[in-house]
Amino acid sequence: MSGLPIRWPSTSHAIRGHTYGVRFVAFSPDGRTIASGSDDNTIRLWETQKGTAIGEPLLGHTASVRTVAFSPDGSQIASGSDDTSIRIWDVETGTAIGSPIMGHTDRVRSVAFSPDGRRIMSGSDDKTIRMWDAHTGVEIWKTSPDLHEDGVACVAFFPNGKQVVSGSADHTIRVWDSKTGEATSDPIRGHDNEVYSVAMSSNGQWIVSSSHDGTIRVWHAETGDAIGQPPRIYDGPATWAAISPDGRYIASCSDDNTIRLWETRTGAAIGKPLTGHTDWVWAVTFSADGSRIASGSHDMSIRIWDAETGEAIDVPIVGHTDRVRSVAFSADGRRIVSGSSDRTVRMWDVQTG
């Protein structure tokens, strides 16, 4: 739908509290709590229904908080920081659990809980992936820094928790045994530049990656074989890729201001690019039922799209005063949370904007 962006009335307001840009936001599994990580070195918790802060900022990191993740039961948060540490937090009390988890020698760019919540995996610019005991913070294993030849930008668990996948600035994707840290295959090669994101399909059969080389790739998780040979779809970097909950579709975004949809099994494009943003699209995500897509852009807006038709649902949602860096749907699909360089987190009603 065309038209000028509008500011909706008081159905949404800025959730203020951070003093520098918000890098990452995440919903708790039950959708009741939001966690945000910021360049002000803190994590903050927010009550979803009211948008109010829960307690005081979570203090402890000494540099930007680059990533946050909830445990599967929602009782804990893991955070990764440019200070090279991981910290675990109790969601109910807002207090740190134990001492900082140290071991990485460069910034931590990605953290993820195992499906059973017993382990935390981290990827760092020190070229290693490390596995930690979520209860004790003890290192279980780490990869050798010569296996990835550059920083590890992203990590994810397979749905069954038995394997993990990583993407690196060395242009490769690697799959590892989650218990031993041993590589299960040779590096998956095909990208020509840094791998920005990796995501697993819900059935564990496919890995999707986005890269600075302008491509989205789909890989067979067991063999590492590429699904199709996609052309260079973007002139600039493909900043993010997300898989629909049923694993059938991929949404990707780029600095060409568009979102694109793809069929997972074939890698074929679905329809035309989704146009409407006027600047770099940095974040994209599916709703839990897969019917909608939300995107966040450097044009300071969020857009909602019909995943089946690719049509924009209503007009752009405007309210942020700087680029939108992260978006997430609530578990029930009724709300979207966004984090921005304007230092705010905002909550939006999906039906009304």
CSV table of C-alpha atoms in Angstrom, one decimal:
chain,number,residue,atom,x,y,z
A,1,MET,CA,0.0,0.0,0.0
A,2,SER,CA,1.4,3.4,-0.9
A,3,GLY,CA,1.1,6.5,1.2
A,4,LEU,CA,2.9,8.7,3.5
A,5,PRO,CA,4.1,7.4,6.9
A,6,ILE,CA,1.8,8.4,9.7
A,7,ARG,CA,2.2,8.6,13.5
A,8,TRP,CA,-0.4,6.5,15.2
A,9,PRO,CA,-2.1,8.0,18.3
A,10,SER,CA,-1.4,6.8,21.8
A,11,THR,CA,-1.6,3.1,21.0
A,12,SER,CA,2.2,3.1,21.2
A,13,HIS,CA,4.8,5.1,23.1
A,14,ALA,CA,8.5,5.1,23.4
A,15,ILE,CA,9.8,2.9,26.2
A,16,ARG,CA,12.6,5.0,27.5
A,17,GLY,CA,15.5,4.1,29.8
A,18,HIS,CA,18.6,3.4,27.8
A,19,THR,CA,21.0,6.2,27.4
A,20,TYR,CA,22.6,5.0,24.1
A,21,GLY,CA,21.3,3.0,21.1
A,22,VAL,CA,19.5,-0.3,21.5
A,23,ARG,CA,21.2,-3.1,19.7
A,24,PHE,CA,19.0,-6.0,20.3
A,25,VAL,CA,15.5,-6.9,21.6
A,26,ALA,CA,13.9,-10.2,22.4
A,27,PHE,CA,10.6,-11.5,23.8
A,28,SER,CA,10.4,-14.1,26.6
A,29,PRO,CA,8.9,-17.4,25.4
A,30,ASP,CA,5.6,-16.5,27.1
A,31,GLY,CA,5.6,-13.1,25.6
A,32,ARG,CA,5.2,-11.3,28.9
A,33,THR,CA,8.7,-9.8,29.1
A,34,ILE,CA,11.0,-8.0,26.8
A,35,ALA,CA,14.8,-7.8,27.1
A,36,SER,CA,16.9,-5.2,25.4
A,37,GLY,CA,20.6,-4.8,25.1
A,38,SER,CA,22.3,-1.4,24.5
A,39,ASP,CA,25.4,0.5,23.7
A,40,ASP,CA,25.0,1.9,27.3
A,41,ASN,CA,26.4,-1.4,28.5
A,42,THR,CA,23.1,-2.5,30.1
A,43,ILE,CA,20.3,-4.9,29.7
A,44,ARG,CA,16.8,-3.8,30.6
A,45,LEU,CA,13.6,-5.7,31.2
A,46,TRP,CA,10.2,-4.4,30.2
A,47,GLU,CA,6.6,-5.5,31.0
A,48,THR,CA,5.0,-6.2,27.6
A,49,GLN,CA,1.4,-5.2,28.4
A,50,LYS,CA,2.3,-1.8,29.9
A,51,GLY,CA,5.7,-1.1,28.4
A,52,THR,CA,7.0,-0.2,31.8
A,53,ALA,CA,10.5,-1.0,33.1
A,54,ILE,CA,10.9,-4.0,35.4
A,55,GLY,CA,13.3,-3.1,38.1
A,56,GLU,CA,16.6,-1.3,37.5
A,57,PRO,CA,19.0,-1.7,34.6
A,58,LEU,CA,21.0,-4.9,34.7
A,59,LEU,CA,24.5,-3.7,35.3
A,60,GLY,CA,27.7,-5.5,35.0
A,61,HIS,CA,29.0,-5.3,31.4
A,62,THR,CA,31.6,-2.7,30.7
A,63,ALA,CA,31.0,-2.3,27.0
A,64,SER,CA,28.2,-2.5,24.5
A,65,VAL,CA,25.7,-5.4,24.9
A,66,ARG,CA,25.6,-6.9,21.4
A,67,THR,CA,23.2,-9.8,22.0
A,68,VAL,CA,20.6,-11.2,24.4
A,69,ALA,CA,18.7,-14.5,24.6
A,70,PHE,CA,16.1,-15.9,26.8
A,71,SER,CA,16.3,-19.5,28.1
A,72,PRO,CA,13.6,-21.8,26.8
A,73,ASP,CA,11.6,-21.6,30.1
A,74,GLY,CA,12.1,-17.8,30.3
A,75,SER,CA,13.7,-17.8,33.7
A,76,GLN,CA,17.1,-16.6,32.6
A,77,ILE,CA,18.8,-14.3,30.1
A,78,ALA,CA,22.2,-14.7,28.5
A,79,SER,CA,24.0,-11.6,27.2
A,80,GLY,CA,27.1,-11.1,25.1
A,81,SER,CA,29.2,-8.0,25.1
A,82,ASP,CA,32.0,-6.2,23.5
A,83,ASP,CA,33.8,-6.5,26.9
A,84,THR,CA,34.4,-10.2,25.8
A,85,SER,CA,32.2,-11.7,28.5
A,86,ILE,CA,28.9,-13.5,28.7
A,87,ARG,CA,26.6,-12.9,31.7
A,88,ILE,CA,23.6,-14.9,32.9
A,89,TRP,CA,20.7,-13.0,34.6
A,90,ASP,CA,17.8,-14.1,36.7
A,91,VAL,CA,14.7,-12.7,35.0
A,92,GLU,CA,12.6,-12.6,38.1
A,93,THR,CA,15.1,-10.7,40.3
A,94,GLY,CA,17.1,-8.9,37.6
A,95,THR,CA,20.3,-10.0,39.3
A,96,ALA,CA,23.4,-11.6,37.8
A,97,ILE,CA,23.8,-15.3,38.3
A,98,GLY,CA,27.4,-16.0,39.3
A,99,SER,CA,30.4,-14.1,38.0
A,100,PRO,CA,30.9,-13.0,34.4
A,101,ILE,CA,31.7,-15.9,32.1
A,102,MET,CA,35.2,-15.2,30.8
A,103,GLY,CA,37.2,-17.0,28.1
A,104,HIS,CA,36.7,-15.1,24.9
A,105,THR,CA,39.5,-12.7,23.9
A,106,ASP,CA,37.4,-10.4,21.7
A,107,ARG,CA,33.8,-9.2,21.5
A,108,VAL,CA,31.0,-11.7,21.8
A,109,ARG,CA,28.7,-11.3,18.8
A,110,SER,CA,26.1,-14.0,19.4
A,111,VAL,CA,24.7,-16.2,22.2
A,112,ALA,CA,22.1,-19.0,22.2
A,113,PHE,CA,20.6,-21.3,24.7
A,114,SER,CA,20.3,-25.0,24.0
A,115,PRO,CA,16.7,-26.3,23.5
A,116,ASP,CA,16.9,-27.9,27.0
A,117,GLY,CA,18.2,-24.7,28.5
A,118,ARG,CA,21.2,-26.4,30.1
A,119,ARG,CA,23.9,-25.0,27.9
A,120,ILE,CA,24.8,-21.6,26.3
A,121,MET,CA,26.8,-21.2,23.1
A,122,SER,CA,28.7,-18.1,22.1
A,123,GLY,CA,30.4,-16.9,19.0
A,124,SER,CA,33.2,-14.3,19.1
A,125,ASP,CA,35.5,-12.2,17.0
A,126,ASP,CA,38.3,-14.2,18.6
A,127,LYS,CA,37.4,-16.8,15.9
A,128,THR,CA,36.0,-19.4,18.4
A,129,ILE,CA,32.7,-20.9,19.4
A,130,ARG,CA,32.4,-21.9,23.0
A,131,MET,CA,29.9,-24.0,24.9
A,132,TRP,CA,29.1,-23.2,28.6
A,133,ASP,CA,27.2,-24.9,31.4
A,134,ALA,CA,24.2,-22.6,31.9
A,135,HIS,CA,24.1,-23.3,35.6
A,136,THR,CA,27.8,-23.1,36.6
A,137,GLY,CA,29.3,-20.9,33.8
A,138,VAL,CA,32.0,-23.6,33.3
A,139,GLU,CA,33.3,-23.9,29.8
A,140,ILE,CA,32.4,-27.3,28.3
A,141,TRP,CA,34.4,-27.0,25.1
A,142,LYS,CA,35.8,-24.4,22.7
A,143,THR,CA,36.8,-24.7,19.0
A,144,SER,CA,40.3,-24.0,17.9
A,145,PRO,CA,40.8,-20.5,16.5
A,146,ASP,CA,42.3,-21.9,13.3
A,147,LEU,CA,39.0,-23.7,12.3
A,148,HIS,CA,37.2,-20.4,11.5
A,149,GLU,CA,39.8,-18.1,10.0
A,150,ASP,CA,38.0,-14.9,11.1
A,151,GLY,CA,35.4,-13.7,13.6
A,152,VAL,CA,32.3,-15.8,14.4
A,153,ALA,CA,29.3,-13.6,13.7
A,154,CYS,CA,26.4,-15.9,14.4
A,155,VAL,CA,25.6,-19.2,16.1
A,156,ALA,CA,22.4,-21.4,16.4
A,157,PHE,CA,21.4,-24.7,17.8
A,158,PHE,CA,19.8,-27.4,15.7
A,159,PRO,CA,16.2,-28.0,16.9
A,160,ASN,CA,17.2,-31.3,18.5
A,161,GLY,CA,20.2,-29.8,20.3
A,162,LYS,CA,22.6,-32.4,19.0
A,163,GLN,CA,24.5,-30.1,16.6
A,164,VAL,CA,25.2,-26.4,16.3
A,165,VAL,CA,25.9,-24.1,13.3
A,166,SER,CA,28.1,-21.1,13.0
A,167,GLY,CA,28.7,-18.4,10.4
A,168,SER,CA,31.9,-16.4,10.1
A,169,ALA,CA,33.6,-13.5,8.5
A,170,ASP,CA,35.8,-16.1,6.9
A,171,HIS,CA,32.9,-16.6,4.4
A,172,THR,CA,32.1,-20.1,5.7
A,173,ILE,CA,29.4,-22.0,7.7
A,174,ARG,CA,30.4,-24.8,10.0
A,175,VAL,CA,28.4,-27.5,11.8
A,176,TRP,CA,29.6,-28.9,15.1
A,177,ASP,CA,28.7,-31.7,17.5
A,178,SER,CA,27.1,-29.9,20.5
A,179,LYS,CA,28.5,-32.3,23.1
A,180,THR,CA,32.1,-32.4,21.9
A,181,GLY,CA,32.7,-29.3,19.8
A,182,GLU,CA,34.1,-31.5,17.0
A,183,ALA,CA,33.4,-30.4,13.4
A,184,THR,CA,31.0,-32.8,11.8
A,185,SER,CA,32.0,-32.0,8.3
A,186,ASP,CA,34.2,-29.8,6.2
A,187,PRO,CA,33.4,-26.0,6.1
A,188,ILE,CA,30.4,-25.2,4.0
A,189,ARG,CA,31.6,-22.9,1.3
A,190,GLY,CA,29.8,-20.8,-1.2
A,191,HIS,CA,29.6,-17.2,0.1
A,192,ASP,CA,32.2,-14.7,-1.1
A,193,ASN,CA,32.1,-12.5,2.0
A,194,GLU,CA,31.2,-12.4,5.7
A,195,VAL,CA,28.3,-14.5,6.8
A,196,TYR,CA,25.9,-12.2,8.8
A,197,SER,CA,23.3,-14.7,10.0
A,198,VAL,CA,22.4,-18.4,10.1
A,199,ALA,CA,19.0,-19.9,10.9
A,200,MET,CA,17.7,-23.4,11.2
A,201,SER,CA,14.4,-24.7,9.8
A,202,SER,CA,12.1,-26.2,12.4
A,203,ASN,CA,12.6,-29.7,11.1
A,204,GLY,CA,16.4,-29.4,11.3
A,205,GLN,CA,16.8,-30.2,7.6
A,206,TRP,CA,17.9,-26.8,6.2
A,207,ILE,CA,20.3,-24.0,7.1
A,208,VAL,CA,19.7,-20.5,5.8
A,209,SER,CA,22.5,-17.9,5.7
A,210,SER,CA,22.8,-14.3,4.7
A,211,SER,CA,26.0,-12.6,3.7
A,212,HIS,CA,27.8,-9.4,2.9
A,213,ASP,CA,28.2,-10.8,-0.6
A,214,GLY,CA,24.6,-10.0,-1.4
A,215,THR,CA,23.3,-13.6,-1.4
A,216,ILE,CA,20.9,-15.7,0.7
A,217,ARG,CA,21.9,-19.4,0.6
A,218,VAL,CA,20.0,-22.5,1.6
A,219,TRP,CA,22.0,-25.6,2.6
A,220,HIS,CA,21.2,-29.2,3.3
A,221,ALA,CA,22.0,-29.5,7.0
A,222,GLU,CA,23.2,-33.1,6.9
A,223,THR,CA,25.4,-32.9,3.8
A,224,GLY,CA,26.2,-29.2,3.6
A,225,ASP,CA,25.2,-29.2,-0.1
A,226,ALA,CA,23.8,-25.9,-1.5
A,227,ILE,CA,20.1,-25.9,-2.5
A,228,GLY,CA,20.3,-24.3,-6.0
A,229,GLN,CA,22.8,-21.8,-7.1
A,230,PRO,CA,21.2,-18.4,-6.4
A,231,PRO,CA,22.4,-15.4,-8.3
A,232,ARG,CA,23.7,-12.3,-6.5
A,233,ILE,CA,20.4,-10.9,-5.5
A,234,TYR,CA,21.6,-7.7,-3.8
A,235,ASP,CA,24.2,-5.2,-4.9
A,236,GLY,CA,25.1,-4.7,-1.2
A,237,PRO,CA,25.1,-7.0,1.8
A,238,ALA,CA,22.2,-9.3,2.6
A,239,THR,CA,21.8,-8.1,6.2
A,240,TRP,CA,19.5,-10.7,7.7
A,241,ALA,CA,17.5,-13.9,6.8
A,242,ALA,CA,14.7,-15.5,8.8
A,243,ILE,CA,12.9,-18.8,8.3
A,244,SER,CA,9.2,-19.1,8.6
A,245,PRO,CA,8.0,-21.3,11.6
A,246,ASP,CA,7.0,-24.1,9.2
A,247,GLY,CA,10.3,-24.0,7.5
A,248,ARG,CA,8.9,-23.5,4.0
A,249,TYR,CA,9.8,-19.9,3.4
A,250,ILE,CA,12.7,-17.5,3.9
A,251,ALA,CA,12.5,-13.7,4.3
A,252,SER,CA,15.7,-11.6,3.6
A,253,CYS,CA,16.5,-8.0,3.7
A,254,SER,CA,19.3,-5.7,2.4
A,255,ASP,CA,20.7,-2.2,2.0
A,256,ASP,CA,18.7,-2.0,-1.3
A,257,ASN,CA,15.7,-1.1,0.9
A,258,THR,CA,13.7,-4.3,0.1
A,259,ILE,CA,12.6,-7.5,1.6
A,260,ARG,CA,12.5,-10.7,-0.5
A,261,LEU,CA,10.7,-14.0,0.0
A,262,TRP,CA,12.2,-17.4,-1.0
A,263,GLU,CA,11.1,-21.0,-1.1
A,264,THR,CA,13.4,-23.0,1.2
A,265,ARG,CA,13.5,-26.3,-0.7
A,266,THR,CA,14.4,-24.8,-4.1
A,267,GLY,CA,15.9,-21.4,-3.2
A,268,ALA,CA,13.6,-19.9,-5.8
A,269,ALA,CA,12.3,-16.3,-5.4
A,270,ILE,CA,8.6,-15.9,-4.6
A,271,GLY,CA,7.1,-12.9,-6.3
A,272,LYS,CA,8.7,-9.5,-6.5
A,273,PRO,CA,10.7,-7.7,-3.9
A,274,LEU,CA,8.7,-6.1,-1.1
A,275,THR,CA,9.2,-2.4,-1.5
A,276,GLY,CA,8.2,0.5,0.7
A,277,HIS,CA,11.2,1.2,2.9
A,278,THR,CA,13.2,4.2,1.8
A,279,ASP,CA,16.5,3.2,3.4
A,280,TRP,CA,18.5,0.1,4.4
A,281,VAL,CA,16.4,-2.7,5.9
A,282,TRP,CA,18.3,-4.1,8.8
A,283,ALA,CA,15.9,-6.6,10.5
A,284,VAL,CA,13.2,-9.0,9.4
A,285,THR,CA,11.2,-11.6,11.3
A,286,PHE,CA,8.1,-13.8,11.0
A,287,SER,CA,5.1,-14.0,13.3
A,288,ALA,CA,4.7,-17.3,15.2
A,289,ASP,CA,1.9,-18.4,12.8
A,290,GLY,CA,4.0,-17.4,9.8
A,291,SER,CA,1.3,-15.2,8.3
A,292,ARG,CA,3.0,-11.9,8.7
A,293,ILE,CA,6.5,-10.4,8.4
A,294,ALA,CA,7.8,-7.4,10.3
A,295,SER,CA,10.8,-5.3,9.1
A,296,GLY,CA,12.8,-2.6,10.6
A,297,SER,CA,14.8,0.0,8.6
A,298,HIS,CA,17.3,2.8,8.7
A,299,ASP,CA,14.4,5.0,7.5
A,300,MET,CA,13.2,4.8,11.2
A,301,SER,CA,10.0,2.9,10.4
A,302,ILE,CA,8.6,-0.6,10.9
A,303,ARG,CA,6.5,-2.3,8.3
A,304,ILE,CA,4.2,-5.3,8.5
A,305,TRP,CA,3.7,-7.5,5.4
A,306,ASP,CA,1.3,-10.3,4.5
A,307,ALA,CA,3.6,-13.3,4.1
A,308,GLU,CA,1.4,-15.0,1.5
A,309,THR,CA,0.8,-12.1,-0.8
A,310,GLY,CA,3.9,-9.9,-0.1
A,311,GLU,CA,1.6,-6.9,0.3
A,312,ALA,CA,2.2,-4.2,2.9
A,313,ILE,CA,-0.4,-4.3,5.6
A,314,ASP,CA,-1.4,-0.7,6.1
A,315,VAL,CA,1.1,2.2,6.2
A,316,PRO,CA,4.6,2.4,7.7
A,317,ILE,CA,4.7,2.5,11.5
A,318,VAL,CA,6.6,5.6,12.5
A,319,GLY,CA,7.7,6.8,15.8
A,320,HIS,CA,11.4,6.1,16.2
A,321,THR,CA,13.7,9.1,15.5
A,322,ASP,CA,16.7,7.0,14.4
A,323,ARG,CA,17.3,3.7,12.6
A,324,VAL,CA,15.5,0.6,13.7
A,325,ARG,CA,18.0,-2.1,14.5
A,326,SER,CA,15.9,-5.0,15.8
A,327,VAL,CA,12.3,-6.2,15.6
A,328,ALA,CA,10.5,-9.2,17.2
A,329,PHE,CA,6.9,-10.5,17.4
A,330,SER,CA,5.3,-11.6,20.6
A,331,ALA,CA,4.5,-15.3,20.9
A,332,ASP,CA,0.8,-14.6,20.2
A,333,GLY,CA,1.6,-12.4,17.2
A,334,ARG,CA,-0.4,-9.5,18.5
A,335,ARG,CA,2.6,-7.2,19.3
A,336,ILE,CA,5.9,-6.2,17.8
A,337,VAL,CA,8.8,-4.8,19.8
A,338,SER,CA,11.5,-2.7,18.2
A,339,GLY,CA,14.8,-1.4,19.3
A,340,SER,CA,16.4,1.7,17.8
A,341,SER,CA,19.5,3.9,17.8
A,342,ASP,CA,17.3,6.6,19.3
A,343,ARG,CA,17.8,4.8,22.6
A,344,THR,CA,14.2,3.6,22.9
A,345,VAL,CA,12.3,0.4,22.8
A,346,ARG,CA,8.8,0.6,21.4
A,347,MET,CA,5.8,-1.7,21.5
A,348,TRP,CA,3.3,-1.8,18.7
A,349,ASP,CA,-0.1,-3.3,18.2
A,350,VAL,CA,0.0,-5.4,15.1
A,351,GLN,CA,-3.7,-4.9,14.2
A,352,THR,CA,-3.7,-1.1,14.5
A,353,GLY,CA,-0.1,-0.1,14.1
